[in-house]
């Protein structure tokens, strides 16, 4: 049932950190602050911290699931539900990852449309983008991981830029700490899910990791880094904007770049948005790779063919999301789906799997 | 071979996908001014720079009337030979009447438009704003002149730090009122910063006169290179320069119903650069320090009382309450503000007295 992955297709355990980082840093980072602050006010950074901390438990469960069946989620599904039901369960995830890729590309095109080129053609841009993705995925899983490493290295220079905003910091925006109720703060944590989802990809490429035991600490370290990064970004946004102003900005991260002036560039957001295409590239590549891998595992078609089918489906689907309202709706649904998968489905799978293991042993 | 063909094909397909903006073929709006005509209509002027071959700048002003800022843009596009883009905006001036009736509609456009940066300056004028933008202020161009005028007064003199972002931040902050520098035309081609307009919501409610700007900046911003003249007696004047200052607001008493007390601590460090008198010894220096302390304490308190009378809160006492008192409701602040009491404590240190004794 479980195919054996050849050693030459596998990746070193430390590379898992780049997979986690590039999946978690996506389109959500450009605009999560407003949604969290709507619930938790000036305590929103606590929400981010709480959400981040809870991810470590889920990550622990993901590794437990993989270890107990020594394979990916498809193996786990077949173990608990048998061959056919297992396959149906797994195929739901094809839709989930297509939704993720679609959301990322569509939201990014919207950012370009609003901030840079109003008349950029949605379809042409997405098709070109998908063509690059096909090219990368044809290079194999190791190339996909390589791209996520590169994208991390290439966009890391954007983060020190936020210190420009600290010149305008009003630290009394943060006090009094814990003024908002715990319920509001947790609601903020819930809305944080769109930004934080993505790390569950480990469930799918686990068999590709050499010595997976060693990759655990890297996966957790990756989660830790994004949590700290997002918390700092949230704090900077709170001290930079006043509350009602933040509630009005759809992309606070981009609005924050508007104040930056460097000797060689008058307005930084154009550079930031351009660089962001490198950030979403591995994001889309990984999701399409997983969707095509699932196709291969479930209905046994060649992965190279699967990728083409997926891209064709997405190129058609993306045309239907043409207004700001629909993009926003798409984001909401994806966030909800992500929350469902990460915080409900994975723990459920974990519990069922553990019980089944116990029963079968007896 | 097939791959190379594909690369070339995509080059041709992708080129010209979006609208191009060649710098020689567009007009960049660098400044604008708005004056109210009546309740509904206003006159607006856009300043555009034309770069002449000898590297000098020619200012062109397009003017039109409208009732919406978008309409104005459309009317003015009809006058311009090239399309106007507003990405290079440096300064916007609001005329006296317009500032009295509210400016947020204009500022809201700026916030909505992604091409407008957050660093550009807003200012009010004591007369007509369009007169100011039509003036000739030298070869650097009007917008550069106005921008630099405000910038150097922020960095080295008595204008507290301001720009589009700060104005919007304070406007949307409950318990703090925004402020902008006010420009006044002195002669045909002369201009000065004549005060600070303090807004109540988006309406100008009070103008801090020029000679009080120093004290206002002490309470809302840091001085980095200010200067102030202290008169200590007959024929004895001292010019305290390179003033750097810090301020701290402390809330005494934390009742939710208001009637609290705020004490303001101001720390000033400066140098004496000019002195007219007999001898500048330590005793004299101490005298100057004491005198400056007294002036600052008296004038700041006076200014705060005026703010209270006018019902404006540019220092942000309401926000101070919100940030220090758990569960404080800023919406009732207007009622509590008149009952607030203050004291100002100032500490002056003169660090240097120049190169001679």
XYZ file of C-alpha atoms in Angstrom:
719
model
C 0.000 0.000 0.000
C 2.698 2.475 1.030
C 5.121 3.237 -1.757
C 8.734 3.591 -0.748
C 10.285 6.960 -1.464
C 13.773 6.655 -2.832
C 16.535 8.190 -0.788
C 17.489 10.625 -3.560
C 14.062 12.260 -3.488
C 14.212 12.982 0.232
C 15.120 16.222 1.978
C 17.331 16.940 4.980
C 15.427 17.358 8.244
C 16.408 21.013 8.789
C 14.786 22.045 5.495
C 11.414 21.459 7.127
C 11.781 24.849 8.803
C 11.680 26.603 5.404
C 8.623 24.621 4.389
C 6.824 25.681 7.561
C 7.946 29.307 7.253
C 7.083 29.710 3.594
C 3.647 28.153 4.084
C 2.881 30.317 7.100
C 4.176 33.591 5.700
C 1.797 34.233 2.883
C -0.829 36.688 1.892
C -2.265 36.908 5.415
C 0.716 38.846 6.743
C -0.243 41.837 4.573
C -3.526 42.401 6.341
C -4.172 40.292 9.405
C -3.763 43.148 11.911
C -7.085 44.822 11.240
C -9.182 41.693 11.725
C -7.494 40.760 14.986
C -7.662 44.299 16.318
C -11.373 44.455 15.584
C -11.912 41.758 18.211
C -9.140 42.248 20.697
C -8.413 45.992 20.381
C -5.030 47.000 21.669
C -4.524 43.564 23.237
C -4.459 41.974 19.798
C -0.813 41.000 20.160
C -1.813 38.676 23.007
C -4.256 36.974 20.624
C -1.441 36.379 18.160
C 0.749 34.955 20.882
C -2.020 32.657 22.144
C -2.813 31.418 18.634
C 0.874 30.811 17.992
C 1.327 28.864 21.192
C -1.603 26.595 20.418
C 0.006 25.629 17.106
C 2.745 23.707 18.886
C 0.184 21.268 20.249
C -1.194 20.687 16.749
C 2.328 20.211 15.402
C 2.967 17.597 18.093
C -0.231 15.795 17.018
C 0.787 15.944 13.337
C 4.055 14.194 14.094
C 2.288 11.635 16.285
C -0.156 10.825 13.461
C 2.650 10.426 10.960
C 4.812 8.378 13.269
C 2.095 5.976 14.282
C 1.363 4.936 10.681
C 4.866 5.721 9.418
C 3.494 7.488 6.372
C 1.477 10.454 5.218
C -2.146 11.334 5.922
C -3.414 9.093 3.098
C -1.904 6.095 4.873
C -3.454 7.260 8.117
C -6.881 7.581 6.478
C -6.646 4.105 4.988
C -5.568 2.746 8.335
C -8.622 4.014 10.171
C -11.337 3.923 7.504
C -10.265 1.292 5.042
C -9.242 1.732 1.454
C -12.309 3.362 -0.109
C -13.553 5.637 2.648
C -9.946 6.585 3.323
C -9.529 7.693 -0.258
C -12.689 9.783 -0.119
C -11.443 11.457 3.066
C -8.104 12.204 1.435
C -9.676 13.643 -1.684
C -11.357 16.350 0.408
C -7.872 17.698 0.975
C -7.328 18.152 -2.758
C -10.155 20.670 -2.684
C -8.733 22.264 0.462
C -5.313 22.835 -1.063
C -6.790 24.105 -4.305
C -8.769 26.589 -2.250
C -5.593 27.678 -0.456
C -3.667 28.205 -3.697
C -6.594 30.042 -5.256
C -6.955 32.371 -2.276
C -3.280 33.222 -2.233
C -3.030 34.005 -5.945
C -6.318 35.892 -6.122
C -5.591 38.023 -3.072
C -2.138 38.830 -4.369
C -3.555 39.920 -7.726
C -5.993 42.118 -5.857
C -3.124 43.778 -4.023
C -1.438 44.463 -7.359
C -4.682 45.795 -8.806
C -5.291 48.162 -5.929
C -1.764 49.322 -5.227
C 0.146 49.187 -8.483
C -1.585 48.427 -11.765
C -5.332 48.840 -11.779
C -5.718 47.284 -15.198
C -3.597 44.167 -14.801
C -5.361 41.179 -16.275
C -6.268 38.687 -13.594
C -6.319 35.670 -15.884
C -3.068 36.381 -17.707
C -1.205 37.068 -14.515
C -2.459 33.927 -12.796
C -1.727 31.741 -15.817
C 1.831 33.062 -16.020
C 2.213 32.510 -12.317
C 0.886 28.952 -12.579
C 3.265 28.250 -15.480
C 6.208 29.101 -13.229
C 4.712 26.820 -10.586
C 4.404 23.938 -13.079
C 8.016 24.462 -14.070
C 9.138 24.302 -10.444
C 6.998 21.289 -9.590
C 8.322 19.414 -12.618
C 11.728 19.760 -10.999
C 10.509 17.497 -8.254
C 9.861 17.862 -4.557
C 13.431 18.880 -3.810
C 13.121 21.844 -6.180
C 9.929 22.930 -4.442
C 11.762 22.890 -1.114
C 14.661 24.763 -2.698
C 12.301 27.512 -3.858
C 10.876 27.882 -0.384
C 14.410 28.303 0.974
C 15.185 30.928 -1.655
C 12.009 32.857 -1.097
C 12.756 33.026 2.606
C 16.262 34.340 2.003
C 15.154 36.824 -0.640
C 12.395 38.488 1.337
C 14.040 38.551 4.748
C 15.358 42.082 4.103
C 11.802 43.423 4.298
C 11.551 42.961 8.060
C 14.120 45.522 9.285
C 12.149 48.098 7.246
C 9.402 48.054 9.891
C 11.736 49.806 12.298
C 11.050 52.977 10.289
C 7.562 52.849 11.693
C 8.874 52.819 15.239
C 9.883 56.472 14.804
C 6.174 57.180 14.919
C 5.450 54.748 17.737
C 3.048 55.838 20.452
C 3.689 53.283 23.127
C 0.713 54.317 25.237
C -1.522 52.709 22.597
C -0.680 49.403 24.270
C -1.788 50.205 27.811
C -3.681 49.126 29.838
C -2.732 45.557 29.006
C -5.536 42.970 29.289
C -8.259 45.616 29.135
C -10.237 43.534 26.654
C -12.043 40.465 27.903
C -10.527 37.000 27.516
C -13.374 36.106 25.191
C -12.423 38.919 22.792
C -8.784 37.936 22.889
C -9.623 34.316 22.077
C -11.918 35.464 19.274
C -8.920 37.345 17.892
C -6.860 34.169 18.120
C -9.549 32.364 16.154
C -9.383 34.969 13.377
C -5.642 34.648 13.303
C -6.020 31.228 11.696
C -5.832 32.378 8.047
C -2.410 33.824 8.717
C -1.168 30.847 10.655
C -2.513 27.918 8.630
C -0.333 26.052 6.187
C 2.045 24.216 8.477
C -0.193 21.125 8.247
C 1.590 20.364 4.956
C 3.944 18.196 7.010
C 1.134 15.637 7.179
C 1.506 15.215 3.420
C 5.213 15.223 2.767
C 6.322 13.402 5.904
C 7.599 10.352 3.929
C 9.963 12.668 2.059
C 11.905 13.672 5.163
C 15.156 11.880 5.908
C 15.262 10.877 9.585
C 11.939 12.555 10.392
C 12.649 12.391 14.131
C 15.298 15.048 13.708
C 12.973 17.368 11.765
C 10.634 17.829 14.742
C 12.648 20.501 16.477
C 12.980 22.409 13.189
C 9.242 22.341 12.584
C 8.593 23.677 16.073
C 11.307 26.279 15.672
C 9.656 27.423 12.440
C 6.333 27.866 14.226
C 8.069 29.763 16.993
C 9.688 32.156 14.513
C 6.449 33.014 12.710
C 4.662 33.521 16.015
C 7.302 35.919 17.259
C 7.441 37.677 13.886
C 3.686 38.137 13.699
C 3.510 39.301 17.310
C 6.157 41.951 16.687
C 4.359 43.054 13.516
C 1.094 43.293 15.451
C 2.703 45.396 18.193
C 4.270 47.727 15.626
C 0.889 48.143 13.913
C -0.846 48.950 17.207
C 1.662 51.610 18.215
C 1.808 53.066 14.699
C -1.919 53.345 13.971
C -4.635 54.634 16.213
C -7.458 52.188 16.784
C -10.055 53.531 14.345
C -7.400 54.151 11.734
C -6.289 50.515 11.899
C -9.909 49.450 11.586
C -10.058 51.317 8.259
C -6.913 49.920 6.645
C -7.424 46.761 4.637
C -3.675 46.125 4.286
C -2.007 47.689 7.311
C 1.375 46.172 6.453
C 1.389 47.915 3.087
C 0.068 51.161 4.546
C 2.935 51.059 7.025
C 5.431 50.944 4.169
C 4.025 54.226 2.852
C 5.981 56.194 5.430
C 9.326 54.623 4.540
C 11.748 56.730 2.584
C 15.128 55.463 1.513
C 17.715 57.486 -0.413
C 17.179 55.464 -3.568
C 13.432 54.936 -3.393
C 10.667 57.401 -2.673
C 7.962 54.868 -1.887
C 8.781 51.483 -0.489
C 5.482 49.631 -0.908
C 6.165 49.042 -4.602
C 9.337 47.163 -3.744
C 7.528 45.334 -0.974
C 4.662 44.205 -3.207
C 7.088 43.130 -5.919
C 9.093 41.079 -3.456
C 5.930 39.555 -2.099
C 5.463 37.626 -5.354
C 8.509 35.615 -4.259
C 6.874 34.992 -0.913
C 3.712 33.535 -2.401
C 5.559 31.521 -5.073
C 6.613 28.622 -2.779
C 3.261 28.937 -1.060
C 1.417 28.146 -4.285
C 4.010 25.607 -5.447
C 3.756 23.571 -2.256
C -0.037 23.542 -2.269
C -0.243 22.513 -5.937
C 2.444 19.897 -5.378
C 0.464 18.430 -2.491
C -2.798 18.457 -4.439
C -1.150 16.654 -7.353
C 0.577 14.214 -5.017
C -2.796 13.420 -3.464
C -4.233 12.835 -6.949
C -1.423 10.406 -7.621
C -1.920 8.571 -4.339
C -5.669 8.359 -4.686
C -6.427 7.683 -8.342
C -2.977 6.671 -9.481
C -2.380 9.132 -12.270
C 1.066 10.461 -13.030
C 1.898 13.491 -10.912
C 3.041 15.445 -13.979
C -0.383 15.012 -15.499
C -2.112 15.790 -12.224
C -0.395 19.172 -11.992
C -1.710 20.141 -15.413
C -5.279 19.174 -14.528
C -5.073 21.147 -11.306
C -3.704 24.253 -12.985
C -6.385 24.114 -15.672
C -9.074 23.830 -13.004
C -7.639 26.763 -11.085
C -7.218 28.952 -14.172
C -10.897 28.500 -14.847
C -12.020 28.946 -11.256
C -10.056 32.142 -10.665
C -12.125 34.026 -13.254
C -15.212 33.710 -11.116
C -13.736 35.721 -8.274
C -13.777 39.172 -9.772
C -14.796 41.686 -7.090
C -13.402 42.839 -3.792
C -16.435 41.387 -2.042
C -15.869 37.925 -3.491
C -12.171 38.014 -2.658
C -13.034 38.927 0.884
C -15.594 36.106 1.013
C -13.032 33.671 -0.396
C -10.592 34.715 2.312
C -13.211 34.202 4.992
C -14.081 30.717 3.744
C -10.445 29.729 3.422
C -9.756 30.954 6.939
C -12.703 28.943 8.197
C -11.611 25.840 6.272
C -8.084 26.258 7.579
C -9.342 26.556 11.112
C -11.506 23.462 10.628
C -8.653 21.391 9.252
C -6.043 22.545 11.712
C -7.895 22.806 14.977
C -10.774 20.361 14.550
C -9.930 17.698 11.975
C -6.324 17.042 12.994
C -7.050 16.615 16.735
C -10.029 14.396 15.830
C -7.899 12.259 13.524
C -5.261 12.081 16.225
C -7.687 10.846 18.872
C -9.330 8.259 16.593
C -5.951 7.003 15.451
C -4.680 6.604 19.006
C -7.798 4.680 20.039
C -7.597 2.426 16.955
C -3.956 1.688 17.684
C -4.811 0.612 21.233
C -7.734 -1.549 20.087
C -5.777 -3.253 17.309
C -2.925 -4.065 19.658
C -5.281 -5.981 21.924
C 15.190 25.645 -29.196
C 11.574 25.208 -28.323
C 12.219 26.686 -24.875
C 13.949 29.760 -26.249
C 11.020 30.321 -28.544
C 8.674 30.172 -25.579
C 10.738 32.702 -23.637
C 10.618 35.152 -26.541
C 6.955 34.567 -27.026
C 6.238 35.387 -23.387
C 8.362 38.537 -23.649
C 6.137 39.802 -26.430
C 2.984 38.702 -24.705
C 3.846 40.271 -21.354
C 5.211 43.597 -22.540
C 2.582 46.292 -22.343
C 0.241 44.226 -20.270
C -0.467 47.187 -18.030
C -0.841 50.889 -18.578
C 2.511 52.587 -18.903
C 3.454 55.863 -17.245
C 6.463 57.409 -18.913
C 7.759 60.283 -16.827
C 7.995 62.696 -19.789
C 4.461 61.999 -20.846
C 2.628 62.619 -17.601
C 2.098 65.552 -15.289
C 2.920 64.938 -11.663
C 0.859 66.839 -9.152
C 3.234 68.088 -6.459
C 1.013 70.400 -4.474
C -2.608 71.314 -4.102
C -4.684 74.000 -2.463
C -8.368 74.190 -1.677
C -10.602 77.144 -0.853
C -14.271 77.067 0.039
C -16.671 79.144 -2.033
C -19.864 78.361 -0.137
C -21.289 75.438 1.819
C -21.141 72.981 -1.077
C -18.625 74.171 -3.619
C -14.949 74.771 -3.456
C -12.127 75.942 -5.662
C -9.126 73.707 -6.014
C -5.744 74.271 -7.567
C -3.205 71.659 -8.543
C 0.424 72.581 -8.774
C 2.416 70.830 -11.456
C 6.103 71.074 -12.106
C 7.551 71.358 -15.547
C 11.249 70.587 -15.702
C 12.892 72.901 -18.207
C 16.013 71.925 -20.185
C 18.240 74.254 -18.113
C 17.343 72.251 -14.961
C 15.110 74.976 -13.581
C 11.525 74.298 -12.590
C 8.483 76.004 -13.986
C 5.371 75.927 -11.835
C 2.048 75.467 -13.553
C -1.206 75.865 -11.646
C -4.485 74.436 -12.869
C -7.568 75.713 -11.143
C -11.204 74.719 -11.179
C -14.322 74.581 -9.057
C -16.253 71.507 -8.037
C -18.241 69.997 -5.230
C -16.320 66.730 -5.037
C -12.576 66.212 -5.132
C -12.994 63.629 -7.891
C -14.956 66.127 -9.982
C -12.137 68.573 -9.526
C -9.650 66.028 -10.816
C -11.851 65.438 -13.855
C -12.256 69.153 -14.558
C -8.563 69.764 -14.256
C -7.653 66.830 -16.479
C -9.577 68.685 -19.174
C -7.145 71.591 -18.891
C -3.944 69.617 -18.844
C -2.135 68.471 -21.976
C -0.825 65.362 -20.252
C -2.542 63.088 -17.805
C -2.150 64.176 -14.187
C -1.007 61.690 -11.542
C -0.868 62.464 -7.883
C 1.908 60.139 -6.702
C 4.374 62.943 -6.110
C 2.240 65.075 -3.831
C 4.301 66.966 -1.250
C 1.965 69.533 0.255
C -1.710 70.353 0.526
C -3.002 73.658 1.829
C -6.518 74.228 3.077
C -7.921 77.735 2.990
C -9.252 79.455 6.052
C -12.954 79.042 5.284
C -12.571 75.429 4.273
C -10.695 74.572 7.464
C -13.573 76.070 9.437
C -16.141 73.839 7.726
C -14.179 70.604 7.789
C -11.437 68.995 5.757
C -11.854 65.277 6.356
C -13.450 64.630 2.942
C -10.239 65.775 1.309
C -7.958 63.929 3.667
C -10.037 60.789 3.296
C -9.297 60.740 -0.432
C -5.609 60.837 0.376
C -5.956 57.934 2.733
C -7.903 55.887 0.219
C -5.586 56.547 -2.696
C -2.663 54.106 -2.551
C -0.464 56.265 -4.756
C -0.274 59.080 -2.186
C 2.482 58.686 0.380
C 2.062 59.134 4.102
C 4.899 61.598 4.482
C 3.400 64.597 2.667
C 2.469 67.698 4.621
C -0.916 69.230 5.239
C -1.232 72.866 6.229
C -3.883 75.496 6.703
C -3.698 79.099 5.631
C -4.969 82.223 7.320
C -6.272 83.593 4.014
C -6.778 82.044 0.616
C -4.819 78.856 0.027
C -4.720 79.284 -3.733
C -2.965 82.646 -3.369
C -0.196 80.859 -1.515
C 0.270 78.158 -4.104
C 0.270 80.713 -6.928
C 3.179 82.629 -5.397
C 6.732 82.493 -6.738
C 9.259 81.546 -4.117
C 12.461 81.007 -6.020
C 14.056 78.630 -8.490
C 13.490 75.438 -6.504
C 9.771 75.497 -7.235
C 6.831 76.317 -5.003
C 6.156 72.831 -3.726
C 9.778 72.215 -2.766
C 9.881 75.577 -1.048
C 6.738 74.882 0.968
C 7.858 71.349 1.822
C 11.304 72.463 2.958
C 9.848 75.410 4.869
C 7.750 73.117 7.009
C 10.364 70.381 7.222
C 13.159 72.541 8.587
C 10.809 74.208 11.053
C 9.862 70.771 12.328
C 13.419 69.547 12.572
C 15.037 72.643 14.033
C 12.376 75.066 15.199
C 9.016 75.292 16.884
C 6.636 73.341 14.650
C 5.698 69.992 16.209
C 6.109 66.968 13.971
C 3.236 66.569 11.549
C 2.394 64.859 8.283
C -0.530 63.085 6.667
C -0.088 59.975 8.797
C 0.132 61.889 12.077
C -2.899 63.992 11.215
C -4.973 60.915 10.413
C -3.714 59.054 13.449
C -4.723 61.889 15.764
C -7.992 62.466 13.941
C -9.060 58.867 14.465
C -7.781 58.786 18.027
C -10.487 59.383 20.579
C -9.328 61.834 23.217
C -6.835 63.708 21.084
C -7.337 66.498 18.565
C -5.131 66.927 15.509
C -3.173 70.046 14.606
C -1.543 71.452 11.470
C 0.826 74.349 10.780
C -0.805 77.532 9.508
C 0.736 79.547 6.672
C 0.233 83.257 6.083
C 1.169 85.280 3.061
C 3.213 88.303 4.095
C 3.903 89.987 0.792
C 3.658 89.241 -2.874
C 6.188 86.414 -2.767
C 6.759 86.016 0.937
C 5.375 83.487 3.324
C 5.660 82.518 6.956
C 4.428 79.911 9.372
C 2.123 82.000 11.461
C 0.834 79.505 13.983
C -0.582 76.078 14.630
C -4.217 75.347 13.795
C -5.824 73.074 16.327
C -8.782 71.097 15.087
C -11.919 69.956 16.792
C -12.696 66.818 14.836
C -11.949 68.119 11.344
C -12.810 71.767 11.938
C -10.299 74.404 12.847
C -11.183 75.561 16.361
C -8.220 77.568 17.548
C -4.965 78.907 16.176
C -1.961 78.917 18.472
C -0.146 82.202 17.782
C 3.420 82.200 16.547
C 4.982 83.232 19.867
C 3.316 80.334 21.721
C 4.415 77.650 19.283
C 7.620 77.053 21.256
C 5.637 76.160 24.374
C 3.166 74.036 22.471
C 5.933 71.942 20.983
C 7.389 71.435 24.478
C 4.183 69.634 25.471
C 3.507 67.512 22.377
C 6.862 66.751 20.799
C 10.595 66.773 21.387
C 12.644 69.829 20.529
C 15.907 68.912 18.945
C 17.463 72.243 18.008
C 15.089 74.949 19.148
C 16.012 78.392 20.392
C 14.479 80.887 22.790
C 15.350 84.385 23.924
C 15.302 85.059 27.647
C 15.105 88.594 28.896
C 16.570 88.849 32.388
C 16.779 92.516 33.048
C 17.619 95.839 31.591
C 19.980 95.407 28.639
C 20.514 91.799 29.600
C 19.295 89.233 27.131
C 20.369 85.672 26.551
C 19.730 83.530 23.534
C 19.351 79.900 24.536
C 19.998 77.718 21.531
C 20.268 74.064 20.541
C 17.438 73.368 22.903
C 16.564 69.747 23.273
C 13.556 68.909 25.343
C 11.588 65.970 26.679
C 8.171 65.913 28.206
C 6.307 63.485 30.407
C 2.614 63.515 31.288
C 1.671 62.025 34.615
C -1.882 61.338 35.626
C -2.487 61.939 39.327
C -5.680 60.394 40.646
C -7.450 57.771 38.597
C -11.121 58.476 39.017
C -13.309 57.398 36.125
C -15.554 60.428 36.480
C -12.879 62.928 35.541
C -11.800 65.769 37.860
C -8.294 64.356 37.735
C -4.992 66.147 37.838
C -2.237 65.944 35.252
C 1.275 67.009 36.023
C 3.565 67.748 33.139
C 7.307 67.480 33.529
C 9.402 69.211 30.924
C 13.159 68.803 30.744
C 15.146 71.285 28.695
C 18.839 71.242 27.840
C 20.338 74.160 25.978
C 23.379 76.287 25.228
C 23.806 80.013 25.451
C 25.021 81.335 22.130
C 24.276 85.013 22.435
C 24.398 87.159 25.510
C 24.122 90.870 25.921
C 25.189 92.049 29.326
C 28.301 92.491 31.376
C 29.560 89.088 32.377
C 28.201 85.632 31.984
C 29.223 83.782 35.137
C 27.661 80.800 36.876
C 25.360 83.038 38.883
C 24.061 84.649 35.753
C 23.601 81.253 34.109
C 21.565 80.051 37.070
C 19.462 83.158 36.801
C 18.789 82.445 33.138
C 17.835 78.857 33.932
C 15.411 79.994 36.653
C 13.920 82.629 34.415
C 13.386 80.239 31.507
C 11.853 77.701 33.880
C 9.388 80.270 35.133
C 8.440 81.443 31.664
C 7.865 77.909 30.414
C 5.761 76.956 33.429
C 3.645 80.093 33.183
C 3.145 80.053 29.425
C 2.413 76.326 29.182
C -0.187 76.598 31.894
C -1.761 79.563 30.135
C -1.856 77.635 26.871
C -3.472 74.623 28.547
C -6.126 76.862 30.090
C -6.865 78.319 26.655
C -7.254 74.843 25.202
C -9.689 74.009 27.971
C -11.733 77.128 27.294
C -11.854 76.404 23.580
C -12.673 72.765 24.237
C -9.772 71.390 22.201
C -7.382 68.729 23.391
C -4.304 68.649 21.131
C -2.066 67.320 23.901
C -4.243 64.237 24.213
C -5.296 64.291 27.865
C -8.348 62.240 26.980
C -6.172 59.575 25.453
C -3.894 59.719 28.480
C -6.908 58.851 30.625
C -7.830 55.980 28.335
C -4.351 54.521 28.422
C -3.932 54.810 32.185
C -7.374 54.075 33.573
C -8.760 50.601 33.003
C -12.239 50.723 31.496
C -12.255 54.496 30.977
C -14.931 55.687 28.577
C -13.437 58.319 26.268
C -16.833 59.194 24.828
C -17.662 61.227 27.945
C -14.369 63.030 27.805
C -15.818 66.291 26.531
C -17.814 66.592 29.753
C -14.875 65.803 32.014
C -12.274 67.906 30.252
C -13.193 71.301 31.780
C -12.723 69.846 35.274
C -9.190 68.668 34.626
C -6.472 70.503 36.548
C -2.812 70.817 35.572
C 0.554 71.727 36.899
C 3.681 72.211 34.828
C 7.142 71.576 36.208
C 10.097 72.565 34.125
C 13.737 71.735 34.576
C 16.284 73.718 32.578
C 19.942 72.814 32.294
C 22.355 75.071 30.479
C 25.209 72.829 29.411
C 27.492 75.220 27.515
C 27.981 78.956 27.365
C 29.984 79.285 24.191
C 33.713 79.520 23.531
C 34.486 82.601 25.598
C 34.046 83.467 29.233
